[in-house]
Amino acid sequence: MLVRHKKTFSMGALFGVTFLVILSVIFSPIFGEGKNGLEFSDDLFNKLSKGSSFFIPDVRKNTLPFEGQSFTASVKTANPDLAVKMLMTAGAQVGRDDTRLKVTGDLGKLLAAVLIDSESMYHNKGSELTARYGFTGEADSSAKKALKTWWEILNTMIFDLQVQKKIEQATATDQVLKKGIEPAYNFYGVAAESVSSKALLMISLLVFYVIYTMWWGYAIFYMFDGIGLSMKKAKVKKEV
């Protein structure tokens, strides 16, 4: 390989070598608890995401007007026996029809029970949920199974309420599902962190990411320039 511009090629090579050295450091398990840099940053942003996803108090306020409102819905779940137990514990009446459950009761009371379970899971207190329903076995897996069952129940409830033209009830149920159950289930086991408490670290990581990405780009640019490969604006051909 013929090097035409030693200075720029050497600069590009230096950038490339330092990029790879830093990359090896990033993949080393030296960032606490045996994590590498990617695992550390992924864990940090998961904690910050969870810290910004606690909507349960606001959702609870929005469900208060539905206390005392009766509802009837046909629901389906992969665990009907578990669903019956949970629904009845929440104060609903349940009838079984083949693979579906016919649920009647106080909508506000049911949604409040779901939010209580969601809040326990959000705060990583799966044992509270398992104790509430008398589950046996490993607490974390039982708690996640229960919350997934709530998700299945409410997901099918929403569709049935929409068919009945009970849009306000369907909207309230959808809020509980999306802002209560889903964040609690997805972030279970993750410790929540506020963005303000980690603002400097978060900004530093984002700035490093931008600079590090450009670093590799300049390494390629300078090395290519060093061997005589470069991009120039094409000359406009003039017609004779």
mmCIF file of C-alpha atoms in Angstrom:
data_model
loop_
_atom_site.group_PDB
_atom_site.id
_atom_site.type_symbol
_atom_site.label_atom_id
_atom_site.label_comp_id
_atom_site.label_asym_id
_atom_site.label_seq_id
_atom_site.Cartn_x
_atom_site.Cartn_y
_atom_site.Cartn_z
ATOM 1 C CA MET A 1 0.000 0.000 0.000
ATOM 2 C CA LEU A 2 1.429 3.348 -1.090
ATOM 3 C CA VAL A 3 1.165 6.123 1.485
ATOM 4 C CA ARG A 4 1.042 9.483 -0.254
ATOM 5 C CA HIS A 5 0.492 11.726 2.769
ATOM 6 C CA LYS A 6 2.331 10.321 5.765
ATOM 7 C CA LYS A 7 1.153 13.015 8.173
ATOM 8 C CA THR A 8 -2.574 12.489 7.651
ATOM 9 C CA PHE A 9 -2.165 8.707 7.432
ATOM 10 C CA SER A 10 -0.261 8.651 10.741
ATOM 11 C CA MET A 11 -2.939 10.817 12.330
ATOM 12 C CA GLY A 12 -5.667 8.469 11.089
ATOM 13 C CA ALA A 13 -3.743 5.418 12.316
ATOM 14 C CA LEU A 14 -3.333 7.030 15.733
ATOM 15 C CA PHE A 15 -7.050 7.770 15.902
ATOM 16 C CA GLY A 16 -7.837 4.182 14.870
ATOM 17 C CA VAL A 17 -5.500 2.609 17.433
ATOM 18 C CA THR A 18 -6.766 4.795 20.290
ATOM 19 C CA PHE A 19 -10.347 4.032 19.223
ATOM 20 C CA LEU A 20 -9.674 0.285 19.498
ATOM 21 C CA VAL A 21 -7.868 0.697 22.835
ATOM 22 C CA ILE A 22 -10.858 2.572 24.281
ATOM 23 C CA LEU A 23 -13.188 -0.040 22.782
ATOM 24 C CA SER A 24 -11.309 -2.808 24.608
ATOM 25 C CA VAL A 25 -11.683 -0.822 27.845
ATOM 26 C CA ILE A 26 -15.417 -0.429 27.215
ATOM 27 C CA PHE A 27 -15.807 -4.193 26.875
ATOM 28 C CA SER A 28 -13.795 -4.874 30.049
ATOM 29 C CA PRO A 29 -15.766 -5.774 33.218
ATOM 30 C CA ILE A 30 -14.409 -2.861 35.232
ATOM 31 C CA PHE A 31 -17.483 -0.646 35.632
ATOM 32 C CA GLY A 32 -18.816 -2.017 38.899
ATOM 33 C CA GLU A 33 -20.376 -5.399 39.776
ATOM 34 C CA GLY A 34 -18.484 -7.017 36.902
ATOM 35 C CA LYS A 35 -20.275 -4.976 34.238
ATOM 36 C CA ASN A 36 -18.645 -3.781 31.049
ATOM 37 C CA GLY A 37 -19.266 -0.288 29.696
ATOM 38 C CA LEU A 38 -22.254 -1.261 27.555
ATOM 39 C CA GLU A 39 -23.921 -3.132 30.404
ATOM 40 C CA PHE A 40 -23.253 -0.238 32.777
ATOM 41 C CA SER A 41 -24.762 2.376 30.445
ATOM 42 C CA ASP A 42 -27.711 0.121 29.569
ATOM 43 C CA ASP A 43 -28.399 -0.438 33.278
ATOM 44 C CA LEU A 44 -28.152 3.302 33.966
ATOM 45 C CA PHE A 45 -30.585 4.292 31.228
ATOM 46 C CA ASN A 46 -33.009 1.551 32.322
ATOM 47 C CA LYS A 47 -32.965 3.010 35.841
ATOM 48 C CA LEU A 48 -33.516 6.520 34.516
ATOM 49 C CA SER A 49 -36.331 5.321 32.248
ATOM 50 C CA LYS A 50 -38.031 3.628 35.186
ATOM 51 C CA GLY A 51 -37.626 6.745 37.304
ATOM 52 C CA SER A 52 -39.529 8.683 34.642
ATOM 53 C CA SER A 53 -42.309 6.090 34.265
ATOM 54 C CA PHE A 54 -44.162 6.240 37.583
ATOM 55 C CA PHE A 55 -47.628 7.371 36.466
ATOM 56 C CA ILE A 56 -49.699 5.360 38.936
ATOM 57 C CA PRO A 57 -50.700 8.251 41.282
ATOM 58 C CA ASP A 58 -52.056 10.274 38.340
ATOM 59 C CA VAL A 59 -53.801 7.262 36.825
ATOM 60 C CA ARG A 60 -55.373 6.489 40.207
ATOM 61 C CA LYS A 61 -56.882 9.993 40.307
ATOM 62 C CA ASN A 62 -58.316 9.495 36.825
ATOM 63 C CA THR A 63 -60.006 6.234 37.856
ATOM 64 C CA LEU A 64 -61.737 7.687 40.951
ATOM 65 C CA PRO A 65 -64.810 8.880 38.982
ATOM 66 C CA PHE A 66 -65.461 5.257 37.976
ATOM 67 C CA GLU A 67 -65.952 4.050 41.549
ATOM 68 C CA GLY A 68 -69.503 2.791 41.799
ATOM 69 C CA GLN A 69 -69.859 2.362 38.031
ATOM 70 C CA SER A 70 -70.864 -1.168 37.124
ATOM 71 C CA PHE A 71 -69.490 -2.942 34.090
ATOM 72 C CA THR A 72 -69.848 -6.236 32.298
ATOM 73 C CA ALA A 73 -67.177 -7.583 29.993
ATOM 74 C CA SER A 74 -66.126 -10.804 28.346
ATOM 75 C CA VAL A 75 -62.420 -11.464 28.797
ATOM 76 C CA LYS A 76 -59.926 -14.119 27.764
ATOM 77 C CA THR A 77 -56.668 -15.177 29.393
ATOM 78 C CA ALA A 78 -54.150 -17.994 29.183
ATOM 79 C CA ASN A 79 -54.634 -18.655 32.923
ATOM 80 C CA PRO A 80 -58.403 -18.664 33.561
ATOM 81 C CA ASP A 81 -58.156 -20.276 37.010
ATOM 82 C CA LEU A 82 -55.670 -17.649 38.153
ATOM 83 C CA ALA A 83 -57.736 -14.906 36.543
ATOM 84 C CA VAL A 84 -60.879 -16.012 38.394
ATOM 85 C CA LYS A 85 -59.026 -15.953 41.708
ATOM 86 C CA MET A 86 -57.593 -12.496 41.094
ATOM 87 C CA LEU A 87 -60.852 -11.014 39.802
ATOM 88 C CA MET A 88 -62.849 -12.349 42.738
ATOM 89 C CA THR A 89 -60.225 -11.054 45.179
ATOM 90 C CA ALA A 90 -60.679 -7.652 43.508
ATOM 91 C CA GLY A 91 -64.425 -7.823 44.221
ATOM 92 C CA ALA A 92 -65.699 -8.841 40.773
ATOM 93 C CA GLN A 93 -68.162 -11.595 39.952
ATOM 94 C CA VAL A 94 -66.985 -14.107 37.381
ATOM 95 C CA GLY A 95 -68.786 -16.641 35.247
ATOM 96 C CA ARG A 96 -67.069 -19.079 32.897
ATOM 97 C CA ASP A 97 -68.159 -19.707 29.331
ATOM 98 C CA ASP A 98 -65.898 -22.112 27.440
ATOM 99 C CA THR A 99 -62.564 -20.285 27.039
ATOM 100 C CA ARG A 100 -63.851 -16.864 28.112
ATOM 101 C CA LEU A 101 -64.805 -15.287 31.415
ATOM 102 C CA LYS A 102 -67.815 -13.049 31.938
ATOM 103 C CA VAL A 103 -66.839 -10.405 34.456
ATOM 104 C CA THR A 104 -69.192 -8.020 36.247
ATOM 105 C CA GLY A 105 -68.548 -5.605 39.066
ATOM 106 C CA ASP A 106 -67.463 -2.122 40.092
ATOM 107 C CA LEU A 107 -65.036 -0.808 37.468
ATOM 108 C CA GLY A 108 -63.376 1.720 39.783
ATOM 109 C CA LYS A 109 -62.833 -0.926 42.461
ATOM 110 C CA LEU A 110 -61.343 -3.364 39.944
ATOM 111 C CA LEU A 111 -58.979 -0.778 38.439
ATOM 112 C CA ALA A 112 -57.890 0.305 41.925
ATOM 113 C CA ALA A 113 -56.962 -3.316 42.741
ATOM 114 C CA VAL A 114 -54.937 -3.582 39.525
ATOM 115 C CA LEU A 115 -53.089 -0.364 40.360
ATOM 116 C CA ILE A 116 -52.254 -1.644 43.851
ATOM 117 C CA ASP A 117 -50.668 -4.736 42.298
ATOM 118 C CA SER A 118 -48.895 -2.605 39.678
ATOM 119 C CA GLU A 119 -47.451 -0.311 42.337
ATOM 120 C CA SER A 120 -46.125 -3.277 44.317
ATOM 121 C CA MET A 121 -44.415 -4.554 41.188
ATOM 122 C CA TYR A 122 -43.091 -1.115 40.244
ATOM 123 C CA HIS A 123 -41.369 -0.879 43.619
ATOM 124 C CA ASN A 124 -39.959 -4.434 43.155
ATOM 125 C CA LYS A 125 -42.165 -5.838 45.927
ATOM 126 C CA GLY A 126 -43.407 -8.937 44.185
ATOM 127 C CA SER A 127 -43.790 -10.695 47.537
ATOM 128 C CA GLU A 128 -46.611 -8.267 48.428
ATOM 129 C CA LEU A 129 -48.530 -9.328 45.344
ATOM 130 C CA THR A 130 -47.987 -13.045 45.897
ATOM 131 C CA ALA A 131 -49.060 -12.716 49.531
ATOM 132 C CA ARG A 132 -52.211 -10.858 48.431
ATOM 133 C CA TYR A 133 -53.348 -13.869 46.410
ATOM 134 C CA GLY A 134 -51.782 -16.615 48.510
ATOM 135 C CA PHE A 135 -49.442 -17.806 45.776
ATOM 136 C CA THR A 136 -46.834 -20.433 46.502
ATOM 137 C CA GLY A 137 -43.494 -20.879 44.785
ATOM 138 C CA GLU A 138 -40.906 -18.395 43.648
ATOM 139 C CA ALA A 139 -42.177 -14.870 44.365
ATOM 140 C CA ASP A 140 -40.769 -13.033 41.345
ATOM 141 C CA SER A 141 -42.049 -15.437 38.694
ATOM 142 C CA SER A 142 -45.447 -15.753 40.410
ATOM 143 C CA ALA A 143 -45.798 -11.976 40.663
ATOM 144 C CA LYS A 144 -44.913 -11.460 36.989
ATOM 145 C CA LYS A 145 -47.351 -14.192 35.986
ATOM 146 C CA ALA A 146 -50.095 -12.457 37.962
ATOM 147 C CA LEU A 147 -49.408 -9.062 36.416
ATOM 148 C CA LYS A 148 -49.310 -10.599 32.944
ATOM 149 C CA THR A 149 -52.727 -12.104 33.695
ATOM 150 C CA TRP A 150 -54.036 -8.649 34.629
ATOM 151 C CA TRP A 151 -52.667 -7.378 31.306
ATOM 152 C CA GLU A 152 -54.540 -10.090 29.396
ATOM 153 C CA ILE A 153 -57.754 -9.383 31.310
ATOM 154 C CA LEU A 154 -57.674 -5.624 30.781
ATOM 155 C CA ASN A 155 -56.529 -5.908 27.166
ATOM 156 C CA THR A 156 -59.590 -7.956 26.225
ATOM 157 C CA MET A 157 -61.820 -5.831 28.483
ATOM 158 C CA ILE A 158 -60.880 -2.709 26.546
ATOM 159 C CA PHE A 159 -62.011 -4.230 23.253
ATOM 160 C CA ASP A 160 -65.286 -5.485 24.730
ATOM 161 C CA LEU A 161 -66.066 -2.117 26.349
ATOM 162 C CA GLN A 162 -65.383 -0.385 23.039
ATOM 163 C CA VAL A 163 -67.822 -2.737 21.304
ATOM 164 C CA GLN A 164 -70.405 -1.785 23.946
ATOM 165 C CA LYS A 165 -69.744 1.917 23.137
ATOM 166 C CA LYS A 166 -68.525 2.507 26.705
ATOM 167 C CA ILE A 167 -65.622 4.625 25.511
ATOM 168 C CA GLU A 168 -64.874 6.404 28.802
ATOM 169 C CA GLN A 169 -64.649 3.112 30.674
ATOM 170 C CA ALA A 170 -62.456 1.652 27.919
ATOM 171 C CA THR A 171 -60.160 4.713 28.019
ATOM 172 C CA ALA A 172 -59.731 4.491 31.804
ATOM 173 C CA THR A 173 -58.968 0.771 31.537
ATOM 174 C CA ASP A 174 -56.454 1.456 28.775
ATOM 175 C CA GLN A 175 -54.649 4.019 30.975
ATOM 176 C CA VAL A 176 -54.303 1.496 33.777
ATOM 177 C CA LEU A 177 -52.935 -1.064 31.334
ATOM 178 C CA LYS A 178 -50.420 1.216 29.607
ATOM 179 C CA LYS A 179 -49.351 3.468 32.485
ATOM 180 C CA GLY A 180 -49.766 1.068 35.367
ATOM 181 C CA ILE A 181 -49.263 -2.552 34.375
ATOM 182 C CA GLU A 182 -46.777 -2.210 31.506
ATOM 183 C CA PRO A 183 -44.114 -0.033 33.222
ATOM 184 C CA ALA A 184 -44.393 -2.114 36.393
ATOM 185 C CA TYR A 185 -43.943 -5.387 34.478
ATOM 186 C CA ASN A 186 -41.228 -4.197 32.083
ATOM 187 C CA PHE A 187 -39.090 -2.557 34.789
ATOM 188 C CA TYR A 188 -39.591 -5.157 37.502
ATOM 189 C CA GLY A 189 -36.288 -5.772 39.279
ATOM 190 C CA VAL A 190 -34.770 -2.474 38.090
ATOM 191 C CA ALA A 191 -33.943 0.179 40.703
ATOM 192 C CA ALA A 192 -35.469 3.538 39.755
ATOM 193 C CA GLU A 193 -33.219 6.610 39.480
ATOM 194 C CA SER A 194 -34.253 10.221 38.864
ATOM 195 C CA VAL A 195 -32.744 12.007 35.886
ATOM 196 C CA SER A 196 -31.767 14.969 38.077
ATOM 197 C CA SER A 197 -29.651 12.765 40.348
ATOM 198 C CA LYS A 198 -27.670 11.363 37.400
ATOM 199 C CA ALA A 199 -27.799 14.361 35.050
ATOM 200 C CA LEU A 200 -24.029 14.930 34.896
ATOM 201 C CA LEU A 201 -23.261 11.258 34.258
ATOM 202 C CA MET A 202 -26.001 10.981 31.629
ATOM 203 C CA ILE A 203 -24.791 14.089 29.767
ATOM 204 C CA SER A 204 -21.196 12.852 29.952
ATOM 205 C CA LEU A 205 -22.154 9.504 28.417
ATOM 206 C CA LEU A 206 -24.098 11.162 25.602
ATOM 207 C CA VAL A 207 -21.249 13.589 24.824
ATOM 208 C CA PHE A 208 -18.742 10.715 24.901
ATOM 209 C CA TYR A 209 -20.928 8.704 22.508
ATOM 210 C CA VAL A 210 -21.025 11.562 19.974
ATOM 211 C CA ILE A 211 -17.286 12.238 20.218
ATOM 212 C CA TYR A 212 -16.381 8.539 20.102
ATOM 213 C CA THR A 213 -18.489 7.994 16.980
ATOM 214 C CA MET A 214 -16.833 10.957 15.232
ATOM 215 C CA TRP A 215 -13.426 9.651 16.398
ATOM 216 C CA TRP A 216 -13.730 6.533 14.238
ATOM 217 C CA GLY A 217 -15.036 8.568 11.339
ATOM 218 C CA TYR A 218 -12.007 10.849 11.403
ATOM 219 C CA ALA A 219 -9.697 7.824 11.681
ATOM 220 C CA ILE A 220 -11.088 6.411 8.426
ATOM 221 C CA PHE A 221 -11.091 9.838 6.760
ATOM 222 C CA TYR A 222 -7.433 10.593 7.551
ATOM 223 C CA MET A 223 -6.163 7.116 6.637
ATOM 224 C CA PHE A 224 -7.964 7.211 3.288
ATOM 225 C CA ASP A 225 -6.615 10.689 2.665
ATOM 226 C CA GLY A 226 -3.136 9.397 3.491
ATOM 227 C CA ILE A 227 -3.299 6.781 0.734
ATOM 228 C CA GLY A 228 -4.687 9.289 -1.740
ATOM 229 C CA LEU A 229 -8.385 8.456 -1.559
ATOM 230 C CA SER A 230 -10.524 11.508 -0.955
ATOM 231 C CA MET A 231 -13.839 12.962 -1.997
ATOM 232 C CA LYS A 232 -13.929 16.174 -3.973
ATOM 233 C CA LYS A 233 -16.741 18.090 -5.556
ATOM 234 C CA ALA A 234 -17.130 17.089 -9.193
ATOM 235 C CA LYS A 235 -16.371 19.742 -11.747
ATOM 236 C CA VAL A 236 -19.330 21.010 -13.721
ATOM 237 C CA LYS A 237 -18.943 20.219 -17.405
ATOM 238 C CA LYS A 238 -19.474 23.159 -19.686
ATOM 239 C CA GLU A 239 -21.075 22.570 -23.031
ATOM 240 C CA VAL A 240 -19.118 23.788 -26.032
#
